[in-house]
Amino acid sequence: MHVDVKGLMPDSHYYYRFRVGTWISPAGRTRTAPAAGSDAGGMRLAAVACQAYQDGYYTAHRHLAQEDVDVVFHLGDYLYEYPVDAAGGARRYNDRTLPDVFNRETTTLADYRLRYALYKSDPDLRAAHARHPFLVTWDDHETENNYAGAVDENGSPREQFLARRAAAYRAYWENQPLRAEQLPQGPDARLYRRLAWGSLAQFDLLDTRQYRSDQAYDDRPHAPGAESDDPARTLTGAAQERWLLDGWRDSDALWHVMPQQVCFSQRRFDLTAPARVSMDAWDGYRASRNRVMAGAKAAGVDNWIVLTGDVHVGYAFDIKDDFDDPQSRTLGTEFTCTSIASGGNGSEKPANWDTYMKANPHMKYYDGRRGYVRVELGREKAQVDFRTVSGITQPGGSISTSASFVTEVGSPGLKSA
Ligand SMILES: [Fe+2]
């Protein structure tokens, strides 16, 4: 159901429901943003990602539904293409048996549609959607693991993969709160969007999957080199990059928030020099990242927050002008929102915690448990809270704030709250 409702008041909550014959749906709540350019004092958002159904319960969504936030950004891996067994994987259902139709990798339109139906049968996910408006972008798993543009991870023929991509994109659009005009045309879909919250914030929601160059070095962890640093390579595509940089240049917003998929900041995996980094993230596309950072500087974007999914852990980073020089200027901050479910319960200090913290001095926080990130944007500062659940393999886990940071207007960089 896609209804583009017109004539709503700015900065207001609305309730909605659907009626078919005598059947009336539960009521949902949404809200409109303050009018363009108006003097919004503050707002709160949440960022979530990565909800592999078979990895556990959506405990984090159940708590998210109780949060007082204006909007939720979903940063991708809303669903996973992998098979879900009869017991729902780690959910270990003993009161139901999932049909065989879910126990295979999604490749056709029917497969993807059914998979959304399974995910959306979850009561905790439904509660979060009913309570908050969602702004969504995808990562890889809504289609296929680590695909890049028209290239899948198995080296399938291009036309074959694009047919699968068209099916995945179509099912995504059908099942997400997207505008009618965003209907995909075959394997092409315009997902990147810009939204404003009065004069307080501009949100530039990116799509770093559809237009990217294929991963360098066979997508294995590798030190940056000639192959990955080729300036012809791109993570965003040329058109989206121009749109992003032009949008910053033309903006008077106080905050510039960039919700997107993969780690923007440098993330060294080892203490050796050179260290290996991820070829699937911005580290594998450093020329692309340098162009975006140069654009942010040229536009005078000085209250810059990047929100990231993908990695299934919570990180807080200072975005450094030169990531190899801890003394260089801090341009902004990045927060990864861990996962709702992917990876199971996780642990507070993953095995590589010491290595990562030492190898990346601009990484100020690293936690391997499930949850989401909550952000309060104000006129003087932003506060970011890592909301962490106790566990997801049993229903009913509790939530707490495991860390809080602030970043002050005009003085980019993380401070402990
Ligand atoms: Fe994921």
Short mmCIF file of C-alpha atoms and ligand atoms in Angstrom, two decimals:
data_model
loop_
_atom_site.label_atom_id
_atom_site.label_comp_id
_atom_site.label_asym_id
_atom_site.label_seq_id
_atom_site.Cartn_x
_atom_site.Cartn_y
_atom_site.Cartn_z
CA MET A 1 0.00 0.00 0.00
CA HIS A 2 1.53 3.32 -1.06
CA VAL A 3 -0.48 6.42 -0.24
CA ASP A 4 1.13 9.82 -0.79
CA VAL A 5 -1.02 11.87 1.56
CA LYS A 6 -1.13 15.57 0.67
CA GLY A 7 -2.01 18.66 2.67
CA LEU A 8 -0.67 17.62 6.07
CA MET A 9 0.33 20.16 8.72
CA PRO A 10 4.05 20.48 9.38
CA ASP A 11 5.56 19.34 12.69
CA SER A 12 2.53 17.24 13.67
CA HIS A 13 1.73 13.68 14.66
CA TYR A 14 -0.85 11.76 12.64
CA TYR A 15 -2.54 8.42 13.22
CA TYR A 16 -3.64 6.18 10.38
CA ARG A 17 -5.29 2.86 9.70
CA PHE A 18 -6.51 0.90 6.73
CA ARG A 19 -9.95 -0.54 6.08
CA VAL A 20 -10.78 -3.31 3.62
CA GLY A 21 -14.46 -4.29 3.68
CA THR A 22 -15.27 -4.86 7.33
CA TRP A 23 -11.65 -5.44 8.34
CA ILE A 24 -9.88 -2.54 10.07
CA SER A 25 -6.16 -2.55 10.72
CA PRO A 26 -4.50 -1.51 13.96
CA ALA A 27 -3.66 2.21 14.08
CA GLY A 28 -0.18 3.43 13.22
CA ARG A 29 1.40 6.73 14.14
CA THR A 30 3.58 8.96 12.02
CA ARG A 31 4.67 12.57 12.05
CA THR A 32 5.58 15.35 9.65
CA ALA A 33 8.79 17.37 9.79
CA PRO A 34 8.83 21.07 10.72
CA ALA A 35 8.34 23.36 7.72
CA ALA A 36 11.37 23.94 5.51
CA GLY A 37 13.65 26.60 6.98
CA SER A 38 11.61 26.91 10.21
CA ASP A 39 13.32 27.28 13.53
CA ALA A 40 13.16 23.71 14.89
CA GLY A 41 14.70 23.58 18.35
CA GLY A 42 15.61 19.91 18.53
CA MET A 43 14.73 16.43 17.38
CA ARG A 44 15.45 12.80 18.22
CA LEU A 45 16.11 9.94 15.89
CA ALA A 46 17.12 6.30 16.07
CA ALA A 47 19.31 4.36 13.65
CA VAL A 48 18.92 0.60 13.19
CA ALA A 49 20.23 -2.04 10.79
CA CYS A 50 20.75 -5.74 10.13
CA GLN A 51 17.86 -7.89 11.32
CA ALA A 52 18.59 -11.47 10.31
CA TYR A 53 15.35 -13.16 11.39
CA GLN A 54 17.05 -16.49 11.97
CA ASP A 55 19.65 -15.01 14.36
CA GLY A 56 17.23 -14.18 17.18
CA TYR A 57 14.29 -12.13 18.40
CA TYR A 58 13.66 -8.47 17.59
CA THR A 59 14.02 -7.48 21.23
CA ALA A 60 15.67 -4.23 20.17
CA HIS A 61 12.62 -3.31 18.06
CA ARG A 62 10.35 -4.00 21.02
CA HIS A 63 12.30 -1.43 23.05
CA LEU A 64 12.58 0.95 20.09
CA ALA A 65 8.77 1.05 19.98
CA GLN A 66 8.86 2.58 23.49
CA GLU A 67 11.40 5.29 22.62
CA ASP A 68 10.42 8.92 22.25
CA VAL A 69 11.95 9.50 18.81
CA ASP A 70 10.68 11.49 15.85
CA VAL A 71 11.96 9.16 13.15
CA VAL A 72 13.82 5.86 12.68
CA PHE A 73 16.47 5.43 10.00
CA HIS A 74 16.86 1.86 8.78
CA LEU A 75 20.33 1.56 7.29
CA GLY A 76 20.00 -1.74 5.51
CA ASP A 77 19.93 -5.53 5.77
CA TYR A 78 16.24 -5.25 6.60
CA LEU A 79 16.10 -8.85 5.45
CA TYR A 80 18.61 -11.55 4.58
CA GLU A 81 18.47 -13.75 1.52
CA TYR A 82 19.74 -16.83 3.39
CA PRO A 83 17.50 -19.82 4.21
CA VAL A 84 15.39 -19.81 7.39
CA ASP A 85 14.75 -23.30 8.76
CA ALA A 86 11.52 -24.72 10.19
CA ALA A 87 12.40 -23.60 13.75
CA GLY A 88 13.25 -20.03 12.70
CA GLY A 89 16.96 -20.62 13.33
CA ALA A 90 18.15 -19.29 16.69
CA ARG A 91 14.56 -18.49 17.65
CA ARG A 92 14.08 -22.26 18.18
CA TYR A 93 10.31 -22.14 17.83
CA ASN A 94 8.58 -25.00 19.55
CA ASP A 95 5.04 -23.71 19.02
CA ARG A 96 5.12 -23.44 15.23
CA THR A 97 6.89 -24.77 12.15
CA LEU A 98 7.88 -22.43 9.36
CA PRO A 99 7.05 -23.75 5.89
CA ASP A 100 9.76 -25.08 3.59
CA VAL A 101 9.31 -22.11 1.29
CA PHE A 102 11.56 -20.06 3.59
CA ASN A 103 14.28 -22.70 3.73
CA ARG A 104 16.09 -21.57 0.60
CA GLU A 105 17.97 -18.53 -0.61
CA THR A 106 15.73 -15.83 -2.09
CA THR A 107 16.23 -15.31 -5.83
CA THR A 108 12.76 -14.75 -7.37
CA LEU A 109 10.16 -12.03 -6.83
CA ALA A 110 7.94 -14.59 -5.07
CA ASP A 111 10.83 -15.54 -2.75
CA TYR A 112 11.57 -11.95 -1.78
CA ARG A 113 7.89 -11.11 -1.25
CA LEU A 114 7.42 -14.12 1.01
CA ARG A 115 10.53 -13.23 2.99
CA TYR A 116 9.18 -9.74 3.71
CA ALA A 117 5.91 -11.35 4.77
CA LEU A 118 7.81 -13.55 7.24
CA TYR A 119 9.80 -10.63 8.67
CA LYS A 120 6.73 -8.43 8.93
CA SER A 121 4.86 -11.13 10.85
CA ASP A 122 7.19 -10.36 13.79
CA PRO A 123 5.21 -8.49 16.49
CA ASP A 124 8.18 -6.45 17.70
CA LEU A 125 9.05 -5.16 14.23
CA ARG A 126 5.39 -4.33 13.69
CA ALA A 127 5.26 -2.41 16.97
CA ALA A 128 8.25 -0.27 15.94
CA HIS A 129 6.68 0.50 12.55
CA ALA A 130 3.33 1.33 14.13
CA ARG A 131 4.91 3.81 16.54
CA HIS A 132 7.46 5.65 14.39
CA PRO A 133 7.93 6.80 10.80
CA PHE A 134 10.80 4.93 9.11
CA LEU A 135 13.21 6.31 6.54
CA VAL A 136 14.85 3.39 4.82
CA THR A 137 17.80 2.55 2.65
CA TRP A 138 19.12 -0.86 1.70
CA ASP A 139 22.46 -2.55 1.90
CA ASP A 140 23.45 -5.82 0.24
CA HIS A 141 21.34 -8.54 1.87
CA GLU A 142 17.99 -7.21 0.67
CA THR A 143 19.37 -8.49 -2.66
CA GLU A 144 22.53 -10.61 -2.28
CA ASN A 145 25.62 -10.65 -0.05
CA ASN A 146 28.25 -8.04 -0.98
CA TYR A 147 26.98 -7.38 -4.51
CA ALA A 148 28.41 -4.34 -6.25
CA GLY A 149 26.30 -2.65 -8.91
CA ALA A 150 25.59 -5.39 -11.48
CA VAL A 151 28.16 -7.83 -10.05
CA ASP A 152 27.14 -10.53 -7.56
CA GLU A 153 29.49 -12.44 -5.29
CA ASN A 154 29.39 -15.63 -7.35
CA GLY A 155 30.31 -14.10 -10.69
CA SER A 156 26.90 -14.84 -12.27
CA PRO A 157 26.23 -13.47 -15.75
CA ARG A 158 25.34 -9.77 -15.53
CA GLU A 159 21.85 -10.13 -17.05
CA GLN A 160 21.01 -12.98 -14.69
CA PHE A 161 22.01 -10.98 -11.63
CA LEU A 162 20.19 -7.86 -12.83
CA ALA A 163 16.98 -9.90 -13.11
CA ARG A 164 17.45 -10.98 -9.50
CA ARG A 165 18.22 -7.39 -8.49
CA ALA A 166 15.02 -6.22 -10.19
CA ALA A 167 13.00 -8.77 -8.19
CA ALA A 168 14.69 -7.77 -4.93
CA TYR A 169 14.23 -4.03 -5.57
CA ARG A 170 10.59 -4.49 -6.52
CA ALA A 171 9.79 -6.47 -3.36
CA TYR A 172 11.68 -3.93 -1.27
CA TRP A 173 9.65 -1.06 -2.69
CA GLU A 174 6.38 -2.96 -2.22
CA ASN A 175 7.12 -3.63 1.44
CA GLN A 176 8.72 -0.38 2.58
CA PRO A 177 7.34 3.11 3.24
CA LEU A 178 8.58 4.57 -0.04
CA ARG A 179 6.90 7.05 -2.33
CA ALA A 180 4.91 5.85 -5.33
CA GLU A 181 7.35 7.75 -7.55
CA GLN A 182 10.20 5.61 -6.20
CA LEU A 183 8.80 2.51 -7.97
CA PRO A 184 11.85 0.74 -9.46
CA GLN A 185 12.22 0.54 -13.23
CA GLY A 186 13.48 -3.00 -13.71
CA PRO A 187 16.82 -3.26 -11.89
CA ASP A 188 17.07 0.50 -11.32
CA ALA A 189 15.65 2.34 -8.32
CA ARG A 190 16.21 5.85 -7.04
CA LEU A 191 16.62 5.32 -3.31
CA TYR A 192 18.93 8.12 -2.23
CA ARG A 193 16.94 11.00 -0.76
CA ARG A 194 17.32 14.33 1.01
CA LEU A 195 15.08 15.44 3.87
CA ALA A 196 15.13 18.52 6.06
CA TRP A 197 14.09 19.05 9.68
CA GLY A 198 13.40 22.77 9.54
CA SER A 199 16.71 24.64 9.64
CA LEU A 200 18.05 22.23 12.28
CA ALA A 201 19.19 19.33 10.12
CA GLN A 202 19.56 18.07 6.61
CA PHE A 203 19.55 14.30 6.11
CA ASP A 204 21.27 12.90 3.03
CA LEU A 205 20.30 9.24 2.86
CA LEU A 206 22.69 7.34 0.57
CA ASP A 207 22.62 4.19 -1.56
CA THR A 208 26.16 2.78 -1.63
CA ARG A 209 25.25 -0.55 -3.31
CA GLN A 210 23.53 0.13 -6.60
CA TYR A 211 26.17 2.28 -8.30
CA ARG A 212 29.44 1.07 -6.77
CA SER A 213 32.47 -0.30 -8.57
CA ASP A 214 33.24 -3.95 -7.88
CA GLN A 215 35.25 -4.56 -4.71
CA ALA A 216 39.03 -4.56 -5.14
CA TYR A 217 41.27 -7.53 -4.29
CA ASP A 218 38.44 -10.05 -4.64
CA ASP A 219 36.68 -8.41 -1.70
CA ARG A 220 39.10 -9.91 0.82
CA PRO A 221 40.63 -7.83 3.65
CA HIS A 222 43.67 -6.18 2.09
CA ALA A 223 45.90 -3.17 2.59
CA PRO A 224 44.92 -0.25 0.36
CA GLY A 225 46.88 -0.37 -2.89
CA ALA A 226 46.85 0.59 -6.53
CA GLU A 227 43.79 -1.53 -7.27
CA SER A 228 41.57 -0.16 -4.48
CA ASP A 229 42.85 3.42 -4.76
CA ASP A 230 42.16 3.77 -8.50
CA PRO A 231 40.49 7.23 -8.68
CA ALA A 232 38.11 5.93 -11.35
CA ARG A 233 36.46 3.71 -8.75
CA THR A 234 33.38 4.91 -6.89
CA LEU A 235 31.16 3.83 -4.00
CA THR A 236 28.30 6.22 -4.76
CA GLY A 237 28.38 6.60 -8.54
CA ALA A 238 29.13 9.98 -10.12
CA ALA A 239 25.53 11.27 -10.14
CA GLN A 240 24.88 10.56 -6.45
CA GLU A 241 28.26 12.03 -5.49
CA ARG A 242 27.45 15.26 -7.35
CA TRP A 243 23.96 15.34 -5.77
CA LEU A 244 25.49 14.96 -2.29
CA LEU A 245 28.15 17.63 -2.74
CA ASP A 246 25.75 20.07 -4.43
CA GLY A 247 23.23 19.51 -1.65
CA TRP A 248 25.79 20.39 1.01
CA ARG A 249 26.90 23.49 -0.84
CA ASP A 250 23.32 24.76 -1.12
CA SER A 251 22.37 24.01 2.50
CA ASP A 252 22.09 26.35 5.50
CA ALA A 253 21.14 23.57 7.94
CA LEU A 254 22.92 23.45 11.30
CA TRP A 255 23.52 19.67 11.22
CA HIS A 256 24.34 17.53 8.20
CA VAL A 257 23.51 13.92 8.88
CA MET A 258 24.49 11.23 6.37
CA PRO A 259 22.67 7.94 7.05
CA GLN A 260 24.26 5.23 4.90
CA GLN A 261 25.46 1.64 4.87
CA VAL A 262 29.16 0.81 5.25
CA CYS A 263 31.94 2.12 7.54
CA PHE A 264 33.04 5.56 6.42
CA SER A 265 35.99 5.96 8.77
CA GLN A 266 39.24 4.10 8.33
CA ARG A 267 39.23 0.81 10.22
CA ARG A 268 42.54 -1.05 10.42
CA PHE A 269 42.17 -4.75 11.19
CA ASP A 270 45.81 -5.27 12.33
CA LEU A 271 48.57 -3.47 14.18
CA THR A 272 51.02 -4.14 11.34
CA ALA A 273 51.89 -1.52 8.72
CA PRO A 274 50.38 -1.57 6.22
CA ALA A 275 47.27 -2.94 7.89
CA ARG A 276 44.47 -4.75 6.15
CA VAL A 277 41.10 -2.97 5.84
CA SER A 278 37.64 -3.89 4.46
CA MET A 279 37.38 -3.78 0.68
CA ASP A 280 33.57 -3.62 0.95
CA ALA A 281 33.53 -0.36 2.97
CA TRP A 282 34.75 3.18 2.17
CA ASP A 283 38.29 1.97 3.01
CA GLY A 284 38.16 0.01 -0.24
CA TYR A 285 37.15 3.15 -2.12
CA ARG A 286 39.48 5.79 -0.71
CA ALA A 287 39.39 8.07 -3.76
CA SER A 288 35.60 8.15 -3.46
CA ARG A 289 35.88 8.95 0.26
CA ASN A 290 38.44 11.68 -0.37
CA ARG A 291 36.09 13.36 -2.85
CA VAL A 292 33.25 13.31 -0.32
CA MET A 293 35.50 14.68 2.45
CA ALA A 294 36.83 17.40 0.15
CA GLY A 295 33.23 18.27 -0.74
CA ALA A 296 32.25 18.51 2.94
CA LYS A 297 35.17 20.83 3.62
CA ALA A 298 34.54 22.98 0.54
CA ALA A 299 30.87 23.35 1.51
CA GLY A 300 31.78 24.34 5.06
CA VAL A 301 29.92 21.37 6.56
CA ASP A 302 31.20 21.55 10.12
CA ASN A 303 28.47 19.75 12.08
CA TRP A 304 28.65 16.46 10.22
CA ILE A 305 27.35 13.13 11.53
CA VAL A 306 27.61 9.88 9.59
CA LEU A 307 25.26 7.05 10.62
CA THR A 308 26.28 3.57 9.52
CA GLY A 309 24.93 0.01 9.53
CA ASP A 310 26.51 -3.19 8.15
CA VAL A 311 29.12 -4.15 10.74
CA HIS A 312 26.90 -5.66 13.49
CA VAL A 313 28.83 -3.83 16.23
CA GLY A 314 28.61 -0.36 17.72
CA TYR A 315 31.50 2.00 16.97
CA ALA A 316 32.01 5.71 17.58
CA PHE A 317 34.62 7.42 15.40
CA ASP A 318 36.11 10.84 14.97
CA ILE A 319 36.25 11.42 11.21
CA LYS A 320 39.82 12.64 10.69
CA ASP A 321 40.98 14.81 7.82
CA ASP A 322 43.90 12.36 7.58
CA PHE A 323 43.07 9.06 9.28
CA ASP A 324 46.78 8.20 9.45
CA ASP A 325 47.50 11.33 11.49
CA PRO A 326 45.70 11.45 14.86
CA GLN A 327 46.70 15.14 15.14
CA SER A 328 44.86 16.10 11.95
CA ARG A 329 41.61 18.05 12.03
CA THR A 330 38.40 16.27 13.05
CA LEU A 331 35.78 16.87 10.37
CA GLY A 332 32.83 15.10 11.98
CA THR A 333 31.71 12.01 13.84
CA GLU A 334 30.50 8.58 12.77
CA PHE A 335 28.34 6.11 14.70
CA THR A 336 27.63 2.54 13.65
CA CYS A 337 24.32 1.31 15.02
CA THR A 338 25.24 -2.37 15.61
CA SER A 339 22.52 -4.84 14.53
CA ILE A 340 19.01 -5.60 15.66
CA ALA A 341 19.61 -9.36 15.41
CA SER A 342 22.42 -10.32 13.01
CA GLY A 343 25.23 -12.12 14.81
CA GLY A 344 23.13 -13.42 17.72
CA ASN A 345 23.74 -12.17 21.26
CA GLY A 346 27.28 -10.94 20.59
CA SER A 347 29.64 -9.85 23.36
CA GLU A 348 30.66 -6.58 24.94
CA LYS A 349 34.34 -7.01 24.00
CA PRO A 350 34.83 -9.07 20.84
CA ALA A 351 38.15 -10.96 20.51
CA ASN A 352 39.68 -8.24 18.30
CA TRP A 353 38.66 -5.39 20.63
CA ASP A 354 42.17 -4.52 21.87
CA THR A 355 43.68 -4.70 18.39
CA TYR A 356 41.01 -2.50 16.82
CA MET A 357 41.14 0.13 19.57
CA LYS A 358 44.94 0.33 19.37
CA ALA A 359 45.12 0.26 15.57
CA ASN A 360 42.48 3.01 15.23
CA PRO A 361 43.07 5.90 17.64
CA HIS A 362 40.06 7.76 16.20
CA MET A 363 37.81 4.82 17.27
CA LYS A 364 36.51 5.83 20.70
CA TYR A 365 33.99 3.05 21.32
CA TYR A 366 33.48 -0.54 20.24
CA ASP A 367 30.79 -2.90 21.57
CA GLY A 368 29.68 -6.19 20.03
CA ARG A 369 26.16 -6.52 21.45
CA ARG A 370 22.76 -5.98 19.80
CA GLY A 371 20.74 -2.77 19.89
CA TYR A 372 20.54 0.58 18.13
CA VAL A 373 21.71 4.16 18.33
CA ARG A 374 19.61 7.08 19.56
CA VAL A 375 20.57 10.64 18.60
CA GLU A 376 19.27 13.92 19.99
CA LEU A 377 20.10 16.90 17.79
CA GLY A 378 19.97 20.28 19.51
CA ARG A 379 21.04 23.82 18.73
CA GLU A 380 24.20 23.55 20.89
CA LYS A 381 25.13 19.90 20.71
CA ALA A 382 24.15 16.43 19.66
CA GLN A 383 23.98 13.56 22.12
CA VAL A 384 24.34 9.99 20.96
CA ASP A 385 23.33 7.03 23.15
CA PHE A 386 24.24 3.43 22.36
CA ARG A 387 21.17 1.43 23.41
CA THR A 388 22.12 -2.17 24.09
CA VAL A 389 19.95 -5.22 24.78
CA SER A 390 20.89 -8.02 27.20
CA GLY A 391 20.26 -10.80 24.67
CA ILE A 392 18.05 -11.91 21.78
CA THR A 393 18.07 -15.71 21.71
CA GLN A 394 15.31 -15.68 24.34
CA PRO A 395 12.40 -13.22 24.14
CA GLY A 396 12.17 -10.54 26.82
CA GLY A 397 15.70 -9.14 27.07
CA SER A 398 16.19 -5.78 28.79
CA ILE A 399 17.73 -2.59 27.41
CA SER A 400 20.24 -0.12 28.80
CA THR A 401 22.47 2.71 27.62
CA SER A 402 25.98 1.29 27.33
CA ALA A 403 27.69 4.57 26.36
CA SER A 404 26.83 8.19 25.55
CA PHE A 405 28.78 10.79 23.59
CA VAL A 406 28.23 14.43 22.73
CA THR A 407 29.54 16.47 19.84
CA GLU A 408 29.25 20.23 20.15
CA VAL A 409 28.15 22.64 17.44
CA GLY A 410 31.20 24.30 15.90
CA SER A 411 33.62 21.90 17.61
CA PRO A 412 33.48 18.54 15.85
CA GLY A 413 34.66 15.46 17.71
CA LEU A 414 33.49 13.00 20.34
CA LYS A 415 33.28 13.90 23.99
CA SER A 416 32.04 11.55 26.71
CA ALA A 417 28.60 12.58 27.89
FE FE B 1 24.17 -7.07 8.01
#
